[in-house]
Amino acid sequence: MNYPSRVITIAGSAAGGSAGIQADLKTFQELDVYGMSVVTAIVGRHPTTDRNVHPMTLEAIEAQFVTAMRQVGADALKTGMLFSKEVIETTAKLLKSASIEQIVVDPVMVGKLDSKLLEDDAIEALQKQLIPLATIITPNMPEASFLLGDRKLEKVADLVQAAKDLHQYGASYVLVKGGRLDGPAIDVLYDGEHVTTFEAPRIDTVHTSGAGCSYSAAIAAYLAKGIPVVNAVQLAKSYVTTAIAHGFSYTDAVGPTDHAALRNYGEAYPIKVEQID
Ligand code: PXL
């Protein structure tokens, strides 16, 4: 019997089903890996207050992780919304206690609905405690900029420099995602030696909620299967680009990507991969 590879996400619950834990588990299922989760916080807007983040206790976070590791174990792990310094410290401690080979850190900071998903005093713990444990980190442009002290990022050359500078925090690979640039969607990967770009066509849609979560979840899924990082990023970008191309909305809100697009429509978007340095 050949069991599927195992992936666990440590992230927030996004009630709408497009992002966070929900996006991660859908992605894992679509990519044929066994998915598990540790919920760090529940994100949902209270109808009469502006409260929209409901954190879990550190004890509950630890209990979920220990349970999943005892019952199953993991070949890869991704982190998403961690919210506070304390949760980051607990996550780093848990990662050190388990020997998981592939670790994807998606440094989630702000949601599409402008929810604040990382507290201000948590950034240093992210830089010093969690990022050094990562196989790969996957910041988008605002996150990369913030991690580098509010640096301006305006073109691909800026993303290359950002990836090189972020590499000094100790992750093996840095993927800076250029989705916010004009023109094609170009992401930049740096491994301490070479710079590789991944290019997808720009898709004209607003329905991209959870795209970043789904992308990093897909990278974790492919890494869990033993696929090397460059190929895993290419496959994951193809998966998420296809999901974005079929994004939709049930309401007037920004809608989800279609996690099942690759399965339902069968045509994966091609990603151009180029080593540029
Ligand atoms: O898309 C970022 C994100 C991550 N995690 C959670 C979220 C969101 C966006 O809303 O709610 C839990």
Short mmCIF file of C-alpha atoms and ligand atoms in Angstrom, two decimals, residues 11-15 18-22 41-43 80-81 106 108-115 117 143 208-213, ligand 1:
data_model
loop_
_atom_site.label_atom_id
_atom_site.label_comp_id
_atom_site.label_asym_id
_atom_site.label_seq_id
_atom_site.Cartn_x
_atom_site.Cartn_y
_atom_site.Cartn_z
CA ALA A 11 -2.53 28.87 10.09
CA GLY A 12 -5.71 30.81 10.72
CA SER A 13 -9.25 29.73 9.94
CA ALA A 14 -10.78 31.91 7.20
CA ALA A 15 -14.52 31.52 7.59
CA SER A 18 -11.11 30.94 0.30
CA ALA A 19 -7.98 31.50 2.37
CA GLY A 20 -6.14 30.27 5.47
CA ILE A 21 -6.59 26.72 6.75
CA GLN A 22 -9.55 26.16 4.44
CA ALA A 41 -6.82 31.92 15.24
CA ILE A 42 -10.29 32.22 13.82
CA VAL A 43 -10.81 35.10 11.42
CA GLY A 80 0.31 30.89 7.38
CA MET A 81 -1.30 33.37 9.74
CA ASP A 106 4.34 32.13 4.26
CA VAL A 108 1.17 36.34 6.20
CA MET A 109 0.62 39.90 7.43
CA VAL A 110 -2.54 41.44 5.96
CA GLY A 111 -5.64 39.78 4.49
CA LYS A 112 -7.48 40.89 1.37
CA LEU A 113 -10.21 42.32 3.60
CA ASP A 114 -7.53 44.43 5.31
CA SER A 115 -7.65 42.31 8.44
CA LEU A 117 -3.11 39.08 10.53
CA GLU A 143 5.52 41.40 3.05
CA THR A 208 -7.86 36.05 -5.97
CA SER A 209 -8.77 35.68 -2.30
CA GLY A 210 -6.45 33.12 -0.72
CA ALA A 211 -4.18 32.84 -3.75
CA GLY A 212 -1.06 33.29 -1.64
CA CYS A 213 -2.21 30.70 0.91
O1 PXL B 1 -5.00 35.62 2.50
C1 PXL B 1 -4.38 35.76 3.70
C2 PXL B 1 -5.11 35.10 4.82
C3 PXL B 1 -4.48 34.11 5.53
N1 PXL B 1 -5.03 33.50 6.59
C4 PXL B 1 -6.26 33.84 7.01
C5 PXL B 1 -6.99 34.82 6.35
C6 PXL B 1 -6.41 35.48 5.22
C7 PXL B 1 -7.15 36.51 4.52
O2 PXL B 1 -8.22 36.94 4.86
O3 PXL B 1 -8.22 35.15 6.76
C8 PXL B 1 -6.84 33.15 8.17
#
